[in-house]
Tab-separated table of C-alpha atoms and ligand atoms in Angstrom:
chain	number	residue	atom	x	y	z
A	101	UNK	CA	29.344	46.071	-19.720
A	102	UNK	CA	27.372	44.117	-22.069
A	103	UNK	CA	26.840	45.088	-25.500
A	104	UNK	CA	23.080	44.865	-25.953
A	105	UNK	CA	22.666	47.134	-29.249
A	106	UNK	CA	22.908	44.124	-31.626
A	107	UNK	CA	20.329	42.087	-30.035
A	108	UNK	CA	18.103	41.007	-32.834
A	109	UNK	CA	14.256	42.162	-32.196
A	110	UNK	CA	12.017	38.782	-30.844
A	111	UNK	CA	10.437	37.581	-33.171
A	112	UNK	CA	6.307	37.268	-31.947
A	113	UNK	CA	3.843	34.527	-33.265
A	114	UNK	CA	1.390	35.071	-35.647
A	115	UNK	CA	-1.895	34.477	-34.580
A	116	UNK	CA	-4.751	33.441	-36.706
A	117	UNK	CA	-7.961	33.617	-34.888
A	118	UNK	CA	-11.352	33.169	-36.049
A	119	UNK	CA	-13.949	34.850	-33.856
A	120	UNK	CA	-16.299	32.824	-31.779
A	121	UNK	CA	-14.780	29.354	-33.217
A	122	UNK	CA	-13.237	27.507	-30.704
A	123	UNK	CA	-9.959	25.991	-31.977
A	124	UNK	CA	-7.780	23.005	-31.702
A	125	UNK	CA	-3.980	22.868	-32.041
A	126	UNK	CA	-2.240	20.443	-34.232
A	127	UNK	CA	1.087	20.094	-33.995
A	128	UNK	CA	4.119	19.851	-37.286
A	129	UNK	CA	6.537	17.446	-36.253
A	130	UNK	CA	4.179	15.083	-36.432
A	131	UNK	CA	3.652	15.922	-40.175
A	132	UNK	CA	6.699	16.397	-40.952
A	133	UNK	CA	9.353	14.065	-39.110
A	134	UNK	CA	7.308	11.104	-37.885
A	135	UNK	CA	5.376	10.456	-41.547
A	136	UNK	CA	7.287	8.905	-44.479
A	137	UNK	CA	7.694	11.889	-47.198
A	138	UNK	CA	4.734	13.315	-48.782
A	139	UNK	CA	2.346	11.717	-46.081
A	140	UNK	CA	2.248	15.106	-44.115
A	141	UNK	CA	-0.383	17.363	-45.955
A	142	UNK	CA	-2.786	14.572	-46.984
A	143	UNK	CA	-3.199	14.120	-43.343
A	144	UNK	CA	-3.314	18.137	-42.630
A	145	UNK	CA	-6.001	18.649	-44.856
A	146	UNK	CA	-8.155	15.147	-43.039
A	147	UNK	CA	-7.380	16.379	-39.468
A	148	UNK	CA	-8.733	19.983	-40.343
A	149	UNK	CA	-12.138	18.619	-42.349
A	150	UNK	CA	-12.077	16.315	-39.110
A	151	UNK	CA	-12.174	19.266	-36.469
A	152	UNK	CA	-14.086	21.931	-39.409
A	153	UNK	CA	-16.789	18.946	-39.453
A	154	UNK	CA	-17.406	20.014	-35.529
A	155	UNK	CA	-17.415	24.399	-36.160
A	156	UNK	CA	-14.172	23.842	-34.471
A	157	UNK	CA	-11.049	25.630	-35.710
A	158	UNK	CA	-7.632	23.678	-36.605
A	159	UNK	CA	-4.241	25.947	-35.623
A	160	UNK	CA	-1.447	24.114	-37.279
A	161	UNK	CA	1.514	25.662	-35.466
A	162	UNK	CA	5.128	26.068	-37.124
A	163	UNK	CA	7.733	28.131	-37.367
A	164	UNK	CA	8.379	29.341	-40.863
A	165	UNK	CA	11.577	30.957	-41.268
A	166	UNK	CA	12.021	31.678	-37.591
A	167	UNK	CA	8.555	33.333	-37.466
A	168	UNK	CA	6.222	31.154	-35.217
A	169	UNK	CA	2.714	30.410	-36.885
A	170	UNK	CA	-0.195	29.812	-34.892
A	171	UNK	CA	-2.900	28.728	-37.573
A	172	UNK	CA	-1.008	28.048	-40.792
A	173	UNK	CA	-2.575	28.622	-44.352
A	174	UNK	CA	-2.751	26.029	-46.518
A	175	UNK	CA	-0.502	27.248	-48.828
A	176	UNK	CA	2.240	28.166	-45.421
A	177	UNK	CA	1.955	24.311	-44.758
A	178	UNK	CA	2.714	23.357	-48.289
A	179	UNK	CA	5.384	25.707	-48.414
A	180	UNK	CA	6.832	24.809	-45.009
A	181	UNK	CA	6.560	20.965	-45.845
A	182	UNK	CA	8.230	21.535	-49.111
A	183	UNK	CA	11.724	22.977	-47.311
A	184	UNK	CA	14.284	20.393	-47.979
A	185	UNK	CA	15.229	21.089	-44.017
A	186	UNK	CA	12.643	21.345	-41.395
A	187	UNK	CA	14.459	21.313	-37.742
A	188	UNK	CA	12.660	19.679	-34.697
A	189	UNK	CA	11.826	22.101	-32.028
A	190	UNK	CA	10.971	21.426	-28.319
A	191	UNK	CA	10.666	23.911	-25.749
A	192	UNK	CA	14.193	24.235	-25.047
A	193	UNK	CA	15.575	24.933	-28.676
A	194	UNK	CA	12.373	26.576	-30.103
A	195	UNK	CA	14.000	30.180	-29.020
A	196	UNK	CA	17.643	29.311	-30.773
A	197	UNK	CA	15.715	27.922	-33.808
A	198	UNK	CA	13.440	31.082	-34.059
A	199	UNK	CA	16.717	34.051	-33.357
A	200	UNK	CA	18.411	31.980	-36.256
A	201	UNK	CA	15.378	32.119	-38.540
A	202	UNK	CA	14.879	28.430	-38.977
A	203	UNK	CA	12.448	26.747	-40.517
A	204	UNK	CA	11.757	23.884	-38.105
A	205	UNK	CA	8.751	21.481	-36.786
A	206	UNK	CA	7.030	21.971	-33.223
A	207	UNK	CA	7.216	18.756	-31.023
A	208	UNK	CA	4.211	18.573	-29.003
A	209	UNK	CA	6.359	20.400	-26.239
A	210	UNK	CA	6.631	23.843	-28.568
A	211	UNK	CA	3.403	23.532	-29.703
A	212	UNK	CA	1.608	23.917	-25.962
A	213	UNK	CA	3.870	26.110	-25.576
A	214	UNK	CA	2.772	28.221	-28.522
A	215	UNK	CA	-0.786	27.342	-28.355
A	216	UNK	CA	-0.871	28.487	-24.605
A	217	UNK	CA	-0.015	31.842	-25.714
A	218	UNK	CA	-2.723	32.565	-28.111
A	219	UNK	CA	-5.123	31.687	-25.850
A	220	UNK	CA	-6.071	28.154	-27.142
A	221	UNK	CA	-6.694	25.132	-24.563
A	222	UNK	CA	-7.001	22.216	-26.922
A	223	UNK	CA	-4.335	20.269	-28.509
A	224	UNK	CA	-4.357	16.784	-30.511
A	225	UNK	CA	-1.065	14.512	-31.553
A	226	UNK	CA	-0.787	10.919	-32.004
A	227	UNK	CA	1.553	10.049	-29.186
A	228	UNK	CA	2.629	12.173	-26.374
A	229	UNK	CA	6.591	11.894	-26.185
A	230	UNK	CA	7.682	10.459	-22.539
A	231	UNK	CA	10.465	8.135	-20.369
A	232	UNK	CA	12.479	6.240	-23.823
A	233	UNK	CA	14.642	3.030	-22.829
A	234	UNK	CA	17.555	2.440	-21.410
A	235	UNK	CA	17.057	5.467	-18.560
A	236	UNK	CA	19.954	3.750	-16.075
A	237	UNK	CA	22.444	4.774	-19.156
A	238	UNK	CA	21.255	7.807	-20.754
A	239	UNK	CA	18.332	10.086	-19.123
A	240	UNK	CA	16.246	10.635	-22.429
A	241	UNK	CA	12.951	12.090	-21.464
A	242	UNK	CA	10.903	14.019	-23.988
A	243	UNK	CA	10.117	17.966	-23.234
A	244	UNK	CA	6.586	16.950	-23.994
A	245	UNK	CA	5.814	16.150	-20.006
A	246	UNK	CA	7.449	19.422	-18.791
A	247	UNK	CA	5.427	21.629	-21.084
A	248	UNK	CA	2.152	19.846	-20.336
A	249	UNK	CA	2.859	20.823	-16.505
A	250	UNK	CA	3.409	23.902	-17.476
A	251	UNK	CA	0.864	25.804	-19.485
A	252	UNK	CA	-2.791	24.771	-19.307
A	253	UNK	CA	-3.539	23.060	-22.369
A	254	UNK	CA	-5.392	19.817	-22.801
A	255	UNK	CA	-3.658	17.458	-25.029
A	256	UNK	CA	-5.346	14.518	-26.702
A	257	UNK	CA	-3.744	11.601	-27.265
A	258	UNK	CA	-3.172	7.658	-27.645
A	259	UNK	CA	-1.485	7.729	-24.663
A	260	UNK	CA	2.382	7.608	-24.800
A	261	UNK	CA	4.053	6.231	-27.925
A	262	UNK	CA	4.997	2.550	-27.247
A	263	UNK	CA	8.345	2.671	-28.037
A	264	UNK	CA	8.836	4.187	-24.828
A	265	UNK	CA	9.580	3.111	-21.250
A	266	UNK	CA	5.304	3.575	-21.060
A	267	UNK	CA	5.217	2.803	-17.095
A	268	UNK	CA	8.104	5.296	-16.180
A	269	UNK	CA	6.185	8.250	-18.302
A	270	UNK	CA	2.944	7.421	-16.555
A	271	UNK	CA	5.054	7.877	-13.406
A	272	UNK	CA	6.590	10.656	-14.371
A	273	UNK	CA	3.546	12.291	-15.075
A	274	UNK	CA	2.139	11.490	-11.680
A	275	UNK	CA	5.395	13.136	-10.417
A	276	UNK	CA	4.688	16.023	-12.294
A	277	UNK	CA	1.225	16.412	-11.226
A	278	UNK	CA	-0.159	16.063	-14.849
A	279	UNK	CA	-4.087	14.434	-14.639
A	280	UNK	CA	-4.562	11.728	-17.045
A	281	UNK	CA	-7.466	11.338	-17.911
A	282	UNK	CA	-9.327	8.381	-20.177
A	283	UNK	CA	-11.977	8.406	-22.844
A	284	UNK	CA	-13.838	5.009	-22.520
A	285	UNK	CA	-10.767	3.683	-21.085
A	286	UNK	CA	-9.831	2.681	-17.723
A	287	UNK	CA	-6.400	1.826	-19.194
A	288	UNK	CA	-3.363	4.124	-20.353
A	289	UNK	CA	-3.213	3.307	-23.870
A	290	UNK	CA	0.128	2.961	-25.317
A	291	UNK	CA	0.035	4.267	-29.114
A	292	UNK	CA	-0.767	1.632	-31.488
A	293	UNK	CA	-1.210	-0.843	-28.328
A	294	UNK	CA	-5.036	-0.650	-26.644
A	295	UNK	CA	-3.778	-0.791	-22.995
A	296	UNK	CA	-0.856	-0.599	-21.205
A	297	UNK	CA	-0.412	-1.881	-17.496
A	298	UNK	CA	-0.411	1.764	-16.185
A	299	UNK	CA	-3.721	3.164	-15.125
A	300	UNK	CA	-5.632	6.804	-15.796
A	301	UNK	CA	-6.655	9.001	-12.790
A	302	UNK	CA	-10.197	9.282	-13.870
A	303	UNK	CA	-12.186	8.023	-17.207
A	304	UNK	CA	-15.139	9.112	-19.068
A	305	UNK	CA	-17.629	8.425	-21.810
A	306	UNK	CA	-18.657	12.094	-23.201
A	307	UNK	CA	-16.817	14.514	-24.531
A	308	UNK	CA	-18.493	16.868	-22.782
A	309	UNK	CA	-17.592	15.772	-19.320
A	310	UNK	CA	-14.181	15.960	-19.970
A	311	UNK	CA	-14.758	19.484	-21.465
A	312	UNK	CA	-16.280	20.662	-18.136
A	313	UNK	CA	-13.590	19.143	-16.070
A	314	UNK	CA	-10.707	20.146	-18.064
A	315	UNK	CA	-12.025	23.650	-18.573
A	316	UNK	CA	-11.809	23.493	-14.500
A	317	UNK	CA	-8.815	22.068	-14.054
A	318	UNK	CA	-6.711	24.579	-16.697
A	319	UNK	CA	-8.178	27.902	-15.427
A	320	UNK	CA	-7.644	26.778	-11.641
A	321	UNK	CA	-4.580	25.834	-11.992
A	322	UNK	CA	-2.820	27.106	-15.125
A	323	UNK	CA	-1.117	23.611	-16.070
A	324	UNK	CA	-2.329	21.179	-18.502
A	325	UNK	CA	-4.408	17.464	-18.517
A	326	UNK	CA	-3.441	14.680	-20.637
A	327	UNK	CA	-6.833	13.216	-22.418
A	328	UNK	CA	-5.946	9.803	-23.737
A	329	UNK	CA	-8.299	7.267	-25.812
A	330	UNK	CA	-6.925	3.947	-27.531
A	331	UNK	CA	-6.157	3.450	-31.227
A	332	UNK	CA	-9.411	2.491	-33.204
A	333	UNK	CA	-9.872	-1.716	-32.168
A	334	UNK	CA	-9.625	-2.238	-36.002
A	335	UNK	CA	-6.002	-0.461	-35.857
A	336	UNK	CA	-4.970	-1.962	-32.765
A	337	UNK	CA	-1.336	-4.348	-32.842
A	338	UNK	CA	-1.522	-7.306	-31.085
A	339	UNK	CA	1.304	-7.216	-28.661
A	340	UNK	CA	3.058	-10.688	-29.410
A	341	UNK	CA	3.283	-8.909	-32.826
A	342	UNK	CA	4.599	-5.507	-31.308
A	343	UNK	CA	7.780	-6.574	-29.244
A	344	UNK	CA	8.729	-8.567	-31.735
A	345	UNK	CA	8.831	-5.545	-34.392
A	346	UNK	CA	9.969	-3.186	-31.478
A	347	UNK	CA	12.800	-5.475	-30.344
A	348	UNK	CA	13.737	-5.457	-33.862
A	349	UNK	CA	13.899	-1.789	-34.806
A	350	UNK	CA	15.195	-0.899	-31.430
A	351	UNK	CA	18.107	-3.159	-32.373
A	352	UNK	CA	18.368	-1.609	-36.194
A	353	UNK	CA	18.138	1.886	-34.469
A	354	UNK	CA	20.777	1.359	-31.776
A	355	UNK	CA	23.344	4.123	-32.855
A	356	UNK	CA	20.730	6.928	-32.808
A	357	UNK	CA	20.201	9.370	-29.920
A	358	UNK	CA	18.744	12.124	-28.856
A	359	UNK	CA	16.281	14.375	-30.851
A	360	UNK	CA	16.636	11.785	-34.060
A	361	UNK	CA	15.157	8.843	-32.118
A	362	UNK	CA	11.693	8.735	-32.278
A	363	UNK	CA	12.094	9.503	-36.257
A	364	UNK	CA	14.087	6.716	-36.476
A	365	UNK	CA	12.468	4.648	-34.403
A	366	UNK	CA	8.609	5.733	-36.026
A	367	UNK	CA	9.968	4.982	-39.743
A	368	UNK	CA	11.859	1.719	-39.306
A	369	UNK	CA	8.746	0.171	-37.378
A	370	UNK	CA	7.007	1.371	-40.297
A	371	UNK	CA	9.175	-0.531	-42.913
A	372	UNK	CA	9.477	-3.725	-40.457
A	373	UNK	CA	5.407	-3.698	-40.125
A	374	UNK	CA	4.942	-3.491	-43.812
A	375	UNK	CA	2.831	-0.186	-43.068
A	376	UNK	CA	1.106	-1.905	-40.286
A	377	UNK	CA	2.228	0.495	-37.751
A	378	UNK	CA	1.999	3.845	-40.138
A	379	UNK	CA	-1.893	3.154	-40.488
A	380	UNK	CA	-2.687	2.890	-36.635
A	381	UNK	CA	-0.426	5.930	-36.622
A	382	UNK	CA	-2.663	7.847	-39.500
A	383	UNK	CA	-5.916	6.191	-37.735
A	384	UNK	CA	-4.936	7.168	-34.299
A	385	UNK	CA	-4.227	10.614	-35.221
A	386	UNK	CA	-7.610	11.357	-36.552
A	387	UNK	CA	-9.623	10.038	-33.988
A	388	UNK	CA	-7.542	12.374	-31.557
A	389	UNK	CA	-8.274	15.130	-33.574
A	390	UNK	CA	-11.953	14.179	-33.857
A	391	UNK	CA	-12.442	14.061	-29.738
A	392	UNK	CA	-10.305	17.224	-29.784
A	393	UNK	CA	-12.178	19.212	-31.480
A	394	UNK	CA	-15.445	17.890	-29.533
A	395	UNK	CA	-13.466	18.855	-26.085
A	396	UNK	CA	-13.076	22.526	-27.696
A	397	UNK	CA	-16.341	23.294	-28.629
A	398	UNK	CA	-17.350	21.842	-25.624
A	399	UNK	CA	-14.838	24.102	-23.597
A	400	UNK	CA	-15.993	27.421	-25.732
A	401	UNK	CA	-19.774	26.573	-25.015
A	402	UNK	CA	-19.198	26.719	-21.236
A	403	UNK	CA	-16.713	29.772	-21.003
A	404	UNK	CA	-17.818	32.522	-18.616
A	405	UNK	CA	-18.314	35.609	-21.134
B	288	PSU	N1	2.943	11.476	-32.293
B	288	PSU	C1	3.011	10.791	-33.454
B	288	PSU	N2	4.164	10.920	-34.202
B	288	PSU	C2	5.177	11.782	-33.852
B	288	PSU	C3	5.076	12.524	-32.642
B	288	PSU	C4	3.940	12.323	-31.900
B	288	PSU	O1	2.077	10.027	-33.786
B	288	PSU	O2	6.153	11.912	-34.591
B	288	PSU	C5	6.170	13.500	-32.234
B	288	PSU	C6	5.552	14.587	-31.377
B	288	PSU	O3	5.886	15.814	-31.966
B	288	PSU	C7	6.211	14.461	-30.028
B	288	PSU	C8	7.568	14.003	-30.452
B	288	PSU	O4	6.192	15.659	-29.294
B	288	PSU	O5	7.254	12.999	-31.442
B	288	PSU	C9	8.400	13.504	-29.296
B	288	PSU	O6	9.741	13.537	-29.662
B	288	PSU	P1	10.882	13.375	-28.537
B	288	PSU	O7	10.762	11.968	-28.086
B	288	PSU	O8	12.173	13.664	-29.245
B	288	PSU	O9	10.555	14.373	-27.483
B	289	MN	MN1	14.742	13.237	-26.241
């Protein structure tokens, strides 16, 4: 018989929460593995005067030292940010990273996860992760679509990151019964492109509308929506522009797989777009957080008691 004596005790979250302040998750890979170095906590403390400037709560979610953080201090982030090794976790290695008392990053995948279990229904990233290239010879699909049919979190975001396969993802999420749903757009934005050739399943233009539908939809059903808006026109790429830069770092990024892709692929299209792509990125980002934290209040305001 098994030997269970030596199992090591599970390590639980710790949850910051502010009484009668409706809050909005923000996940740390983001910060830390798709920003070049010492980009991270600039944009941390914007995204939480963003959702603060609404009486909404930011919950930056991490795992310091194999201790999952749901609302990180200022000074956790700085310290967590300063670690000269920060893993990547998704839902299926956030559990290894946490028994071995890793530091490591929460993918948007981890972070629903996380954020579903203290209770909070609002989420904001730049791009959702989703279908990448090349699918006939290696099945790459991000954790980030499994976890939103799973746990009943709305997740803001520029759609899926262009560097994907963007129609198979908004398949996929079809598939997976995932509602997408558009803020004055009729489009699926793709990331730093406006529009994609995918559609959403429904589209809006208030805040609050979405609020009462996707308070509906997460407590009837106990699986998340997908609330996309496009990058800020000023931001936008054109897309001649765009497959010419993508073609090129896909090319310079050939050798990498798995979990180090979309790093790779995020900072070489930075380099080739002489920091084109990183400010749509930055720009994109804030204006999620911004409609995030206007979907949480919104969501709070309307609970049943
Ligand atoms: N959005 C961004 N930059 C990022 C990411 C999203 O603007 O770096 C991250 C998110 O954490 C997302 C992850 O969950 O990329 C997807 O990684 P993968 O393709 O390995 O699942
Ligand atoms: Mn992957």
């Amino acid at each position: 018989m098994a030997n269970h004596q030596h199992a090591p005790t599970p390590r639980t979250p710790t949850v910051r929460r502010v009484a009668g302040r409706a809050a909005v998750a923000l996940e740390t890979t983001l910060l830390a593995h798709g920003l070049p170095a010492g980009q991270g906590l600039p944009l941390a403390v914007k995204l939480d005067a963003i959702i603060e400037a609404h009486s909404a709560r930011p919950a930056t979610i991490g795992v310091l030292d194999g201790v999952p953080i749901v609302g990180m201090t200022h000074d956790e982030l700085t310290e967590f940010l300063s670690r000269p090794r920060i893993e990547k976790a998704n839902t299926a290695n956030l559990g290894p990273l946490i028994h071995q008392r890793a530091t490591a990053a929460t993918t948007v995948s981890a972070t629903v996860q996380l954020a579903a279990s203290a209770g909070i229904r609002v989420m904001a990233t730049g791009g959702l992760g989703g279908v990448h290239h090349n699918m006939h010879q290696r099945l790459d699909i991000s954790a980030d679509l499994a976890a939103l049919a799973r746990h009943p979190v709305a997740v803001v975001s520029s759609g899926v990151k262009a560097i994907l396969d963007v129609a198979s993802t908004r398949e996929l999420l079809e598939t997976l019964g995932v509602p997408v749903i558009g803020y004055n757009t009729d489009t699926f934005p793709a990331f730093y492109l406006t529009d994609s050739e995918s559609s959403v399943d429904a589209s809006y233009d208030n805040p609050a509308d979405i609020a009462a539908f996707a308070r509906h939809h997460l407590a009837s059903t106990g699986r998340g929506v997908l609330v996309v808006q496009p990058v800020p026109a000023e931001h936008a790429i054109e897309p001649h522009l765009w497959h010419h830069w993508l073609t090129e770092a896909q090319a310079a990024t050939a050798a990498v797989q798995g979990r180090a892709t979309t790093p790779a692929l995020l900072d070489t299209l930075h380099r080739i777009s002489d920091g084109k792509t990183l400010s749509a990125n930055l720009a994109l980002v804030r204006a999620n957080a911004d409609l995030a934290a206007q979907i949480a209040v919104e969501i709070a305001a309307n609970a049943s008691p």
